[in-house]
Amino acid sequence: MKRTRATPLKKDVNSNIEEDGDGMGEKKAKADFQEKEISSLMKKASSEVSKFHSNRIRGKQCLDPLYEAVRLYEKASLLAESAENQLAARKAFLQLGETLSDLAESEALKTNQLENYKRSLTSCGKSFGFCLNLQPGPTARSVQKTIFKVIGQVSDFVKTIDSESKRNICLEQAVRCLKVESGHWLEEICLAKARLVQAEMLNDSAVVSISNKEFKQGIYLLSEMYRPLELTRGIIEKLQNDGKGMVVEVKKMEADLAIIRMEYKTHTAMAQGLQAMSMAENVVEDAVRGGEEMSVELVWSALDLYKQAALVSGDVEVEAHARGKTGLVYLNILKMEEIAKAYLGNAMDLAKTLQLETSVNLYTFSWYPEVAQAWKLLQDEVVRREEDLWTKEKKPLLNDKEVRRSLKLIESEEIESVVEFAEFLFDYFEPDHLKEKVTFEIFKKEAESKGFLDDEKKMLLKLIIHWHPDKVSKETEENKKWYIICEEITKKLTAKYSLMKI
């Protein structure tokens, strides 16, 4: 019997092809079904979110639609993830994050709010896993915009927490829920934004504490700023090294970081300065409380604190305040007038600088009136002493024949015409003390060219300037005699000017 050889190869090949084709068809059918299911779930969830917002507009606050939307988005995101549908998964996780943030915002209990915000950022973080192929463009900006919105809502919520230290803890917990792991540029941008928001919140809280004179708390909050600032700086540097430095949001965050780092340094210096000021004031009070048993050591300690405040504050107003208070201690407690004068004068110069730069009313500062009054008294005392000394020097000179003749001549001349009186002055008392020689002809020519020849008040003012004694030296006896004559001329001119003003 002849045995025939079986040759099933062709049939087997064809059957395998058919089987593979059936498998691919099944996969495609399954993928299509899943895509339709995901799309259906997303549409239903979106409808529930719209229903919630419509109810809220009508004044009806019911969270059930949001709870249902969250359930549907969760189901859609898990289905898209298992189906490895990158686009659908990214969209579903982002929508879930945004809806959870809306839910958190609408919750009554802060505990529930915080938990939902954490869930929101966790969902946003999961969306990063489906952004790995994204390059800068509209899609990336849309993802970024959604996550930035959630970060902003979390920040706004955290600011409502009473305890400043708890605020930072809660925001730190929320930010960590982003779980950035892959190092993708879009993830890094969102994390940098979150850290920058954290630093800004701490900065704002620190400013409030410093304003309330809670300097220790303010300095603590500023110290907490250092970590998020450094994390932001590190992320931005990495993005720049990876060639993403020209992305709009990276450039914006770089500029914002520079501003807040400057504020961090400024506020830290100011807080330390104000803290030193506060401690100094307490030390001064303790030092003088005992009256005769005043502790000189405490006074010197207070001065050291004031000086420290002036050096570290970095703020013109705080420095002026500190130097003014230092001057007051030297003046009122240690009775060291010359040193007090130097500090008070420096404080007044700083205050004038501040006024020129900001147009602020200096009397709105609690410390300024006392410092200004002390400075005025010192200046008045200096003027009084100088006047007393001049009176003593002047007395014998008034008996000089030339001085007496000159004073009598000035007294006898009436100012009926300012032009004629000017001519009289230049004829008898030419102002040789001026740097540039001025004669009556030169004076008259200037009056004509500048248009005040017929304006007697302006002409009087010009004459007062020429003969004002402040322009005359008192170095020699002859100078002093001429000073006396100029004093009398100025008095006469000023008296005439005062009559014209009435």
Coordinates of N, CA and C in Angstrom, one line a residue, residues 232-354:
T232 N 12.5 76.2 43.5 CA 12.0 76.9 42.2 C 13.3 77.3 41.4
R233 N 14.3 77.8 42.0 CA 15.5 78.2 41.3 C 16.1 77.0 40.6
G234 N 16.2 75.9 41.4 CA 16.8 74.7 40.8 C 16.0 74.2 39.6
I235 N 14.7 74.2 39.7 CA 13.9 73.7 38.6 C 14.0 74.6 37.4
I236 N 14.0 75.9 37.6 CA 14.2 76.8 36.4 C 15.5 76.7 35.8
E237 N 16.6 76.5 36.5 CA 17.9 76.2 36.0 C 17.9 75.0 35.2
K238 N 17.3 73.9 35.7 CA 17.2 72.6 34.9 C 16.5 72.8 33.6
L239 N 15.3 73.5 33.6 CA 14.6 73.8 32.4 C 15.4 74.6 31.4
Q240 N 16.2 75.5 31.9 CA 17.0 76.3 31.0 C 18.1 75.5 30.4
N241 N 18.7 74.6 31.2 CA 19.7 73.7 30.7 C 19.2 72.7 29.7
D242 N 17.9 72.4 29.8 CA 17.2 71.4 28.9 C 16.7 72.1 27.7
G243 N 17.0 73.4 27.5 CA 16.6 74.1 26.3 C 15.1 74.6 26.4
K244 N 14.6 74.7 27.6 CA 13.2 75.2 27.7 C 13.1 76.6 28.3
G245 N 14.3 77.3 28.3 CA 14.4 78.6 28.9 C 13.6 79.7 28.2
M246 N 13.2 79.5 27.0 CA 12.5 80.5 26.2 C 11.0 80.2 26.3
V247 N 10.5 79.2 26.9 CA 9.1 78.9 27.1 C 8.6 80.1 27.9
V248 N 7.4 80.7 27.5 CA 6.9 81.9 28.0 C 6.8 81.8 29.6
E249 N 6.2 80.7 30.0 CA 5.9 80.6 31.5 C 7.2 80.5 32.3
V250 N 8.2 79.8 31.7 CA 9.5 79.7 32.4 C 10.2 81.1 32.5
K251 N 10.1 81.9 31.5 CA 10.6 83.3 31.5 C 9.9 84.1 32.6
K252 N 8.6 83.9 32.6 CA 7.7 84.7 33.6 C 8.1 84.3 35.0
M253 N 8.2 83.0 35.2 CA 8.5 82.5 36.6 C 9.9 83.0 37.0
E254 N 10.8 83.0 36.0 CA 12.2 83.5 36.4 C 12.1 84.9 36.8
A255 N 11.3 85.8 36.2 CA 11.2 87.2 36.6 C 10.5 87.3 37.9
D256 N 9.4 86.5 38.1 CA 8.7 86.5 39.4 C 9.6 86.0 40.6
L257 N 10.5 85.0 40.3 CA 11.4 84.5 41.3 C 12.4 85.6 41.7
A258 N 12.9 86.3 40.7 CA 13.8 87.4 41.0 C 13.2 88.4 42.0
I259 N 11.9 88.8 41.7 CA 11.2 89.8 42.5 C 11.1 89.2 43.9
I260 N 10.6 88.0 44.1 CA 10.3 87.5 45.4 C 11.5 87.2 46.2
R261 N 12.6 86.8 45.5 CA 13.9 86.7 46.2 C 14.4 88.0 46.8
M262 N 14.2 89.1 46.0 CA 14.5 90.4 46.5 C 13.7 90.8 47.7
E263 N 12.4 90.5 47.6 CA 11.5 90.8 48.7 C 11.9 89.9 50.0
Y264 N 12.3 88.7 49.7 CA 12.7 87.8 50.8 C 13.9 88.4 51.6
K265 N 14.9 88.9 50.8 CA 16.0 89.5 51.4 C 15.6 90.8 52.2
T266 N 14.8 91.6 51.5 CA 14.4 92.9 52.1 C 13.6 92.7 53.4
H267 N 12.6 91.8 53.3 CA 11.8 91.6 54.5 C 12.5 90.9 55.6
T268 N 13.5 90.1 55.3 CA 14.3 89.4 56.3 C 15.1 90.5 57.1
A269 N 15.7 91.4 56.3 CA 16.5 92.4 56.9 C 15.7 93.4 57.7
M270 N 14.5 93.7 57.1 CA 13.6 94.6 57.9 C 13.1 94.0 59.2
A271 N 12.7 92.7 59.1 CA 12.2 92.0 60.3 C 13.3 92.0 61.4
Q272 N 14.5 91.7 61.0 CA 15.6 91.6 61.9 C 15.9 93.0 62.5
G273 N 15.8 94.0 61.7 CA 16.0 95.4 62.1 C 14.9 95.9 63.1
L274 N 13.7 95.6 62.7 CA 12.5 96.0 63.6 C 12.5 95.2 64.9
Q275 N 12.9 93.9 64.8 CA 13.0 93.1 66.0 C 14.1 93.7 67.0
A276 N 15.2 94.1 66.4 CA 16.3 94.8 67.2 C 15.8 96.1 67.8
M277 N 15.0 96.8 67.0 CA 14.4 98.1 67.5 C 13.5 97.8 68.7
S278 N 12.6 96.8 68.5 CA 11.7 96.5 69.6 C 12.4 96.1 70.9
M279 N 13.4 95.3 70.7 CA 14.2 94.8 71.9 C 14.9 96.0 72.5
A280 N 15.4 96.9 71.7 CA 16.1 98.1 72.2 C 15.2 99.0 73.0
E281 N 14.0 99.2 72.5 CA 13.0 100.0 73.2 C 12.7 99.4 74.6
N282 N 12.5 98.1 74.6 CA 12.2 97.4 75.9 C 13.4 97.5 76.8
V283 N 14.6 97.4 76.3 CA 15.8 97.5 77.1 C 15.9 98.9 77.7
V284 N 15.6 100.0 76.9 CA 15.7 101.3 77.4 C 14.6 101.5 78.5
E285 N 13.5 101.0 78.3 CA 12.4 101.1 79.4 C 12.9 100.4 80.7
D286 N 13.5 99.3 80.6 CA 14.0 98.6 81.7 C 15.1 99.3 82.4
A287 N 15.9 100.0 81.6 CA 17.1 100.7 82.1 C 16.7 101.9 82.9
V288 N 15.7 102.7 82.4 CA 15.3 103.9 83.1 C 14.2 103.7 84.1
R289 N 13.6 102.5 84.2 CA 12.5 102.3 85.1 C 12.9 102.5 86.6
G290 N 14.2 102.2 86.8 CA 14.7 102.3 88.2 C 15.1 103.7 88.7
G291 N 14.9 104.7 87.8 CA 15.2 106.1 88.2 C 16.7 106.2 88.4
E292 N 17.0 106.5 89.7 CA 18.4 106.8 90.0 C 19.3 105.5 89.9
E293 N 18.6 104.4 89.9 CA 19.4 103.1 89.8 C 19.4 102.6 88.4
M294 N 19.4 103.5 87.5 CA 19.4 103.2 86.1 C 20.6 102.4 85.7
S295 N 20.4 101.3 84.9 CA 21.5 100.4 84.5 C 22.1 101.0 83.2
V296 N 23.4 101.4 83.4 CA 24.1 102.0 82.2 C 24.4 100.9 81.2
E297 N 24.6 99.7 81.8 CA 24.9 98.5 80.9 C 23.7 98.2 79.9
L298 N 22.5 98.3 80.5 CA 21.3 98.1 79.7 C 21.2 99.2 78.6
V299 N 21.6 100.4 78.9 CA 21.5 101.5 78.0 C 22.4 101.3 76.8
W300 N 23.7 100.8 77.1 CA 24.6 100.5 76.1 C 24.2 99.3 75.2
S301 N 23.5 98.4 75.9 CA 22.9 97.3 75.1 C 21.9 97.7 74.2
A302 N 21.0 98.7 74.6 CA 20.0 99.2 73.8 C 20.6 99.9 72.6
L303 N 21.7 100.7 72.8 CA 22.3 101.4 71.7 C 22.9 100.4 70.7
D304 N 23.5 99.3 71.2 CA 24.0 98.3 70.2 C 22.8 97.7 69.4
L305 N 21.7 97.5 70.0 CA 20.5 97.0 69.2 C 20.0 98.0 68.2
Y306 N 20.0 99.3 68.6 CA 19.5 100.3 67.7 C 20.5 100.4 66.5
K307 N 21.8 100.3 66.8 CA 22.8 100.4 65.7 C 22.7 99.2 64.8
Q308 N 22.4 98.0 65.4 CA 22.2 96.8 64.6 C 21.0 96.9 63.7
A309 N 19.9 97.5 64.2 CA 18.7 97.7 63.4 C 19.0 98.6 62.2
A310 N 19.8 99.7 62.4 CA 20.1 100.6 61.4 C 21.0 99.9 60.3
L311 N 21.8 99.0 60.7 CA 22.7 98.4 59.7 C 22.1 97.3 58.9
V312 N 21.2 96.5 59.6 CA 20.7 95.3 58.9 C 19.3 95.5 58.2
S313 N 18.6 96.6 58.5 CA 17.2 96.7 58.1 C 17.1 96.8 56.5
G314 N 18.0 97.5 55.9 CA 17.9 97.7 54.5 C 16.8 98.6 54.1
D315 N 16.2 99.3 55.0 CA 15.0 100.2 54.7 C 15.3 101.6 55.3
V316 N 15.1 102.6 54.5 CA 15.4 104.0 54.8 C 14.6 104.4 56.0
E317 N 13.4 104.1 56.1 CA 12.5 104.5 57.2 C 13.0 103.8 58.5
V318 N 13.3 102.5 58.5 CA 13.7 101.8 59.7 C 15.1 102.4 60.1
E319 N 16.0 102.6 59.2 CA 17.3 103.2 59.5 C 17.2 104.6 60.1
A320 N 16.3 105.4 59.6 CA 16.1 106.7 60.1 C 15.5 106.6 61.5
H321 N 14.6 105.8 61.7 CA 14.0 105.5 63.0 C 15.0 105.1 64.0
A322 N 15.9 104.1 63.6 CA 16.9 103.6 64.6 C 17.9 104.7 64.9
R323 N 18.4 105.4 63.9 CA 19.4 106.5 64.2 C 18.8 107.6 65.0
G324 N 17.5 107.9 64.8 CA 16.8 108.9 65.6 C 16.7 108.5 67.1
K325 N 16.3 107.2 67.3 CA 16.2 106.7 68.7 C 17.6 106.7 69.3
T326 N 18.6 106.3 68.6 CA 20.0 106.3 69.1 C 20.3 107.7 69.6
G327 N 20.0 108.7 68.8 CA 20.3 110.1 69.1 C 19.5 110.5 70.4
L328 N 18.3 110.1 70.5 CA 17.5 110.4 71.7 C 18.1 109.8 73.0
V329 N 18.6 108.6 72.9 CA 19.2 108.0 74.0 C 20.5 108.8 74.5
Y330 N 21.3 109.1 73.5 CA 22.5 109.9 73.8 C 22.1 111.3 74.4
L331 N 21.0 111.9 73.9 CA 20.6 113.2 74.3 C 20.0 113.2 75.7
N332 N 19.0 112.4 75.8 CA 18.1 112.4 77.0 C 18.6 111.6 78.2
I333 N 19.3 110.5 77.9 CA 19.8 109.6 79.0 C 21.2 109.8 79.3
L334 N 22.1 109.7 78.3 CA 23.5 109.8 78.5 C 24.0 111.2 78.5
K335 N 23.2 112.2 78.1 CA 23.5 113.6 78.1 C 24.8 113.9 77.3
M336 N 25.0 113.2 76.2 CA 26.1 113.4 75.3 C 25.6 114.1 74.0
E337 N 25.6 115.4 74.1 CA 24.9 116.3 73.2 C 25.5 116.2 71.8
E338 N 26.9 116.2 71.7 CA 27.5 116.2 70.4 C 27.3 115.0 69.6
I339 N 27.3 113.8 70.3 CA 27.1 112.5 69.6 C 25.6 112.5 69.2
A340 N 24.7 112.9 70.1 CA 23.3 112.9 69.9 C 23.0 113.8 68.6
K341 N 23.7 114.9 68.5 CA 23.5 115.8 67.3 C 23.8 115.1 66.0
A342 N 24.9 114.3 66.1 CA 25.3 113.6 64.8 C 24.3 112.5 64.4
Y343 N 23.7 111.8 65.4 CA 22.7 110.7 65.1 C 21.4 111.4 64.7
L344 N 21.0 112.4 65.4 CA 19.7 113.0 65.0 C 19.8 113.7 63.7
G345 N 20.9 114.3 63.4 CA 21.1 115.0 62.1 C 21.1 113.9 61.0
N346 N 21.7 112.8 61.2 CA 21.7 111.7 60.2 C 20.2 111.2 60.0
A347 N 19.5 111.1 61.1 CA 18.1 110.6 61.0 C 17.2 111.6 60.2
M348 N 17.4 112.9 60.4 CA 16.7 113.9 59.7 C 17.0 113.9 58.2
D349 N 18.3 113.7 57.9 CA 18.7 113.6 56.5 C 18.1 112.5 55.8
L350 N 18.1 111.3 56.5 CA 17.4 110.1 55.9 C 15.9 110.3 55.7
A351 N 15.3 111.0 56.7 CA 13.9 111.3 56.6 C 13.6 112.2 55.4
K352 N 14.4 113.2 55.2 CA 14.2 114.0 54.0 C 14.4 113.3 52.7
T353 N 15.3 112.3 52.7 CA 15.5 111.5 51.5 C 14.3 110.7 51.2
L354 N 13.7 110.1 52.3 CA 12.5 109.3 52.2 C 11.4 110.1 51.7

